Amino acid sequence: MSDCLFCKIARGEIPSKKVYEDELCYAFYDIDPQAPVHFLVIPKAHIASCGAIDAENAPVVAHIFQVISQVTKEMGVTDFRVVSNCGPQAGQSVPHLHFHVLSGRDMTWPPG
Ligand code: 5GP
Ligand code: ZN
């Protein structure tokens, strides 16, 4: 999508601090980190949110979780939280599917 912030980041049109990239997904540090480690993993193809995952685009989600497992291992991170907010009431502010990976501090439950 031409006017989507995370599509622009995935295309390199808006600068970001890259964590990982392949043909299907892009990972980059969050601009407003909520933990000592906080990066986002996005599909390069535009998917609006978790609510827009279907049988056709689901394989990229499995791939993203594999990437999260690989990247955290490479970082030496063993304990982490993966979050995807779906819809404004749940806290989604960017309408392009993204998975927050947070680590490096104690996490509380339930989330606020
Ligand atoms: P959400 O609120 O949709 O769950 O998560 C969106 C995340 O994107 C937020 O944590 C926010 O800090 C991050 N973010 C928003 N704009 C930018 C940006 O331009 N660059 C980076 N690196 N992160 C961004
Ligand atoms: Zn997008």
PDB file of C-alpha atoms and ligand atoms in Angstrom:
ATOM      1  CA  MET A   1       0.000   0.000   0.000  1.00  0.00           C
ATOM      2  CA  SER A   2       1.533   3.262  -1.104  1.00  0.00           C
ATOM      3  CA  ASP A   3       0.570   5.416   1.876  1.00  0.00           C
ATOM      4  CA  CYS A   4       1.142   2.842   4.634  1.00  0.00           C
ATOM      5  CA  LEU A   5       3.914   3.742   7.110  1.00  0.00           C
ATOM      6  CA  PHE A   6       5.185   0.181   7.551  1.00  0.00           C
ATOM      7  CA  CYS A   7       4.993  -0.564   3.804  1.00  0.00           C
ATOM      8  CA  LYS A   8       7.227   2.485   3.351  1.00  0.00           C
ATOM      9  CA  ILE A   9       9.615   1.235   6.044  1.00  0.00           C
ATOM     10  CA  ALA A  10       9.696  -2.239   4.428  1.00  0.00           C
ATOM     11  CA  ARG A  11      10.547  -0.614   1.070  1.00  0.00           C
ATOM     12  CA  GLY A  12      13.293   1.482   2.674  1.00  0.00           C
ATOM     13  CA  GLU A  13      11.510   4.747   1.851  1.00  0.00           C
ATOM     14  CA  ILE A  14      11.474   5.674   5.547  1.00  0.00           C
ATOM     15  CA  PRO A  15      14.677   4.928   7.474  1.00  0.00           C
ATOM     16  CA  SER A  16      14.670   2.360  10.260  1.00  0.00           C
ATOM     17  CA  LYS A  17      17.200   0.405  12.296  1.00  0.00           C
ATOM     18  CA  LYS A  18      17.190  -3.041  10.707  1.00  0.00           C
ATOM     19  CA  VAL A  19      17.297  -6.194  12.818  1.00  0.00           C
ATOM     20  CA  TYR A  20      16.644  -8.751  10.061  1.00  0.00           C
ATOM     21  CA  GLU A  21      15.354  -8.908   6.506  1.00  0.00           C
ATOM     22  CA  ASP A  22      14.462 -11.529   3.936  1.00  0.00           C
ATOM     23  CA  GLU A  23      12.162 -11.686   0.932  1.00  0.00           C
ATOM     24  CA  LEU A  24       9.037 -12.094   3.062  1.00  0.00           C
ATOM     25  CA  CYS A  25       9.538 -10.023   6.187  1.00  0.00           C
ATOM     26  CA  TYR A  26      11.400  -7.141   7.762  1.00  0.00           C
ATOM     27  CA  ALA A  27      12.373  -6.633  11.417  1.00  0.00           C
ATOM     28  CA  PHE A  28      13.404  -3.279  12.874  1.00  0.00           C
ATOM     29  CA  TYR A  29      13.763  -1.575  16.244  1.00  0.00           C
ATOM     30  CA  ASP A  30      10.727   0.246  17.582  1.00  0.00           C
ATOM     31  CA  ILE A  31      11.152   4.038  17.539  1.00  0.00           C
ATOM     32  CA  ASP A  32       9.687   4.259  21.063  1.00  0.00           C
ATOM     33  CA  PRO A  33      11.036   1.196  22.886  1.00  0.00           C
ATOM     34  CA  GLN A  34       8.988  -0.154  25.789  1.00  0.00           C
ATOM     35  CA  ALA A  35      11.701  -2.557  26.985  1.00  0.00           C
ATOM     36  CA  PRO A  36      15.515  -2.801  26.703  1.00  0.00           C
ATOM     37  CA  VAL A  37      14.931  -4.968  23.613  1.00  0.00           C
ATOM     38  CA  HIS A  38      11.938  -3.949  21.499  1.00  0.00           C
ATOM     39  CA  PHE A  39      11.731  -4.665  17.816  1.00  0.00           C
ATOM     40  CA  LEU A  40       8.912  -5.186  15.334  1.00  0.00           C
ATOM     41  CA  VAL A  41       8.560  -7.880  12.686  1.00  0.00           C
ATOM     42  CA  ILE A  42       6.329  -7.148   9.703  1.00  0.00           C
ATOM     43  CA  PRO A  43       5.372  -8.961   6.523  1.00  0.00           C
ATOM     44  CA  LYS A  44       6.614  -7.065   3.456  1.00  0.00           C
ATOM     45  CA  ALA A  45       3.221  -7.575   1.819  1.00  0.00           C
ATOM     46  CA  HIS A  46       0.542  -5.377   3.334  1.00  0.00           C
ATOM     47  CA  ILE A  47      -1.769  -7.163   5.797  1.00  0.00           C
ATOM     48  CA  ALA A  48      -3.874  -4.798   7.909  1.00  0.00           C
ATOM     49  CA  SER A  49      -3.826  -6.701  11.190  1.00  0.00           C
ATOM     50  CA  CYS A  50      -4.194 -10.136  12.806  1.00  0.00           C
ATOM     51  CA  GLY A  51      -7.849  -9.836  11.846  1.00  0.00           C
ATOM     52  CA  ALA A  52      -6.905  -9.917   8.161  1.00  0.00           C
ATOM     53  CA  ILE A  53      -4.933 -13.185   8.314  1.00  0.00           C
ATOM     54  CA  ASP A  54      -6.485 -15.820   6.074  1.00  0.00           C
ATOM     55  CA  ALA A  55      -5.590 -19.155   4.487  1.00  0.00           C
ATOM     56  CA  GLU A  56      -3.743 -17.419   1.653  1.00  0.00           C
ATOM     57  CA  ASN A  57      -1.499 -15.106   3.673  1.00  0.00           C
ATOM     58  CA  ALA A  58      -1.088 -17.255   6.813  1.00  0.00           C
ATOM     59  CA  PRO A  59       2.234 -18.838   5.727  1.00  0.00           C
ATOM     60  CA  VAL A  60       4.051 -15.520   6.209  1.00  0.00           C
ATOM     61  CA  VAL A  61       2.862 -15.452   9.827  1.00  0.00           C
ATOM     62  CA  ALA A  62       4.389 -18.870  10.483  1.00  0.00           C
ATOM     63  CA  HIS A  63       7.551 -17.630   8.784  1.00  0.00           C
ATOM     64  CA  ILE A  64       7.628 -14.522  11.007  1.00  0.00           C
ATOM     65  CA  PHE A  65       7.450 -16.685  14.137  1.00  0.00           C
ATOM     66  CA  GLN A  66      10.331 -18.774  12.822  1.00  0.00           C
ATOM     67  CA  VAL A  67      12.287 -15.549  12.250  1.00  0.00           C
ATOM     68  CA  ILE A  68      11.473 -14.366  15.781  1.00  0.00           C
ATOM     69  CA  SER A  69      12.820 -17.652  17.159  1.00  0.00           C
ATOM     70  CA  GLN A  70      15.983 -17.380  15.062  1.00  0.00           C
ATOM     71  CA  VAL A  71      16.685 -13.690  15.723  1.00  0.00           C
ATOM     72  CA  THR A  72      16.143 -13.910  19.484  1.00  0.00           C
ATOM     73  CA  LYS A  73      18.493 -16.924  19.605  1.00  0.00           C
ATOM     74  CA  GLU A  74      21.122 -14.945  17.710  1.00  0.00           C
ATOM     75  CA  MET A  75      20.691 -12.066  20.182  1.00  0.00           C
ATOM     76  CA  GLY A  76      21.061 -14.435  23.128  1.00  0.00           C
ATOM     77  CA  VAL A  77      17.539 -13.537  24.226  1.00  0.00           C
ATOM     78  CA  THR A  78      15.737 -16.449  25.892  1.00  0.00           C
ATOM     79  CA  ASP A  79      12.810 -14.752  27.649  1.00  0.00           C
ATOM     80  CA  PHE A  80      10.651 -12.461  25.587  1.00  0.00           C
ATOM     81  CA  ARG A  81       7.091 -11.476  24.836  1.00  0.00           C
ATOM     82  CA  VAL A  82       5.464 -11.353  21.379  1.00  0.00           C
ATOM     83  CA  VAL A  83       2.496  -8.995  21.054  1.00  0.00           C
ATOM     84  CA  SER A  84       0.253  -8.050  18.165  1.00  0.00           C
ATOM     85  CA  ASN A  85      -2.411  -5.456  18.837  1.00  0.00           C
ATOM     86  CA  CYS A  86      -5.460  -5.807  16.583  1.00  0.00           C
ATOM     87  CA  GLY A  87      -7.673  -2.746  16.281  1.00  0.00           C
ATOM     88  CA  PRO A  88      -7.573   0.629  18.033  1.00  0.00           C
ATOM     89  CA  GLN A  89      -9.211  -0.561  21.241  1.00  0.00           C
ATOM     90  CA  ALA A  90      -6.468  -3.170  21.596  1.00  0.00           C
ATOM     91  CA  GLY A  91      -3.817  -0.500  21.024  1.00  0.00           C
ATOM     92  CA  GLN A  92      -3.040  -0.884  17.319  1.00  0.00           C
ATOM     93  CA  SER A  93      -1.789   2.468  16.027  1.00  0.00           C
ATOM     94  CA  VAL A  94      -0.269   1.370  12.694  1.00  0.00           C
ATOM     95  CA  PRO A  95      -2.663  -0.556  10.414  1.00  0.00           C
ATOM     96  CA  HIS A  96      -0.049  -2.949   8.983  1.00  0.00           C
ATOM     97  CA  LEU A  97       0.344  -6.309  10.745  1.00  0.00           C
ATOM     98  CA  HIS A  98       3.297  -6.265  13.133  1.00  0.00           C
ATOM     99  CA  PHE A  99       4.591  -8.378  15.968  1.00  0.00           C
ATOM    100  CA  HIS A 100       6.281  -6.598  18.857  1.00  0.00           C
ATOM    101  CA  VAL A 101       9.154  -8.564  20.403  1.00  0.00           C
ATOM    102  CA  LEU A 102       9.927  -7.260  23.895  1.00  0.00           C
ATOM    103  CA  SER A 103      12.628  -8.431  26.281  1.00  0.00           C
ATOM    104  CA  GLY A 104      15.137  -7.408  28.929  1.00  0.00           C
ATOM    105  CA  ARG A 105      12.820  -6.585  31.807  1.00  0.00           C
ATOM    106  CA  ASP A 106      10.186  -8.250  33.956  1.00  0.00           C
ATOM    107  CA  MET A 107       6.806  -8.390  32.192  1.00  0.00           C
ATOM    108  CA  THR A 108       3.495  -8.070  33.985  1.00  0.00           C
ATOM    109  CA  TRP A 109       0.306 -10.001  33.350  1.00  0.00           C
ATOM    110  CA  PRO A 110      -2.423  -9.189  32.473  1.00  0.00           C
ATOM    111  CA  PRO A 111      -1.288  -6.483  30.047  1.00  0.00           C
ATOM    112  CA  GLY A 112      -2.865  -3.056  30.493  1.00  0.00           C
TER     113      GLY A 112
HETATM  114  P1  5GP B   1       1.008  -0.587  17.678  1.00  0.00           P
HETATM  115  O1  5GP B   1       0.727   0.626  18.531  1.00  0.00           O
HETATM  116  O2  5GP B   1       0.285  -0.474  16.347  1.00  0.00           O
HETATM  117  O3  5GP B   1       0.808  -1.898  18.354  1.00  0.00           O
HETATM  118  O4  5GP B   1       2.558  -0.549  17.371  1.00  0.00           O
HETATM  119  C1  5GP B   1       3.122   0.371  16.481  1.00  0.00           C
HETATM  120  C2  5GP B   1       4.532   0.579  16.924  1.00  0.00           C
HETATM  121  O5  5GP B   1       5.229   1.209  15.875  1.00  0.00           O
HETATM  122  C3  5GP B   1       4.681   1.481  18.154  1.00  0.00           C
HETATM  123  O6  5GP B   1       5.334   0.760  19.180  1.00  0.00           O
HETATM  124  C4  5GP B   1       5.487   2.662  17.643  1.00  0.00           C
HETATM  125  O7  5GP B   1       6.435   3.129  18.595  1.00  0.00           O
HETATM  126  C5  5GP B   1       6.163   2.105  16.410  1.00  0.00           C
HETATM  127  N1  5GP B   1       6.405   3.091  15.376  1.00  0.00           N
HETATM  128  C6  5GP B   1       5.533   4.025  14.904  1.00  0.00           C
HETATM  129  N2  5GP B   1       6.091   4.746  13.938  1.00  0.00           N
HETATM  130  C7  5GP B   1       7.357   4.254  13.772  1.00  0.00           C
HETATM  131  C8  5GP B   1       8.440   4.607  12.901  1.00  0.00           C
HETATM  132  O8  5GP B   1       8.358   5.504  12.066  1.00  0.00           O
HETATM  133  N3  5GP B   1       9.590   3.887  13.033  1.00  0.00           N
HETATM  134  C9  5GP B   1       9.711   2.870  13.954  1.00  0.00           C
HETATM  135  N4  5GP B   1      10.886   2.238  13.999  1.00  0.00           N
HETATM  136  N5  5GP B   1       8.711   2.518  14.777  1.00  0.00           N
HETATM  137  C10 5GP B   1       7.545   3.209  14.681  1.00  0.00           C
HETATM  138 ZN    ZN B   2       1.352  -1.629   4.832  1.00  0.00          ZN
END
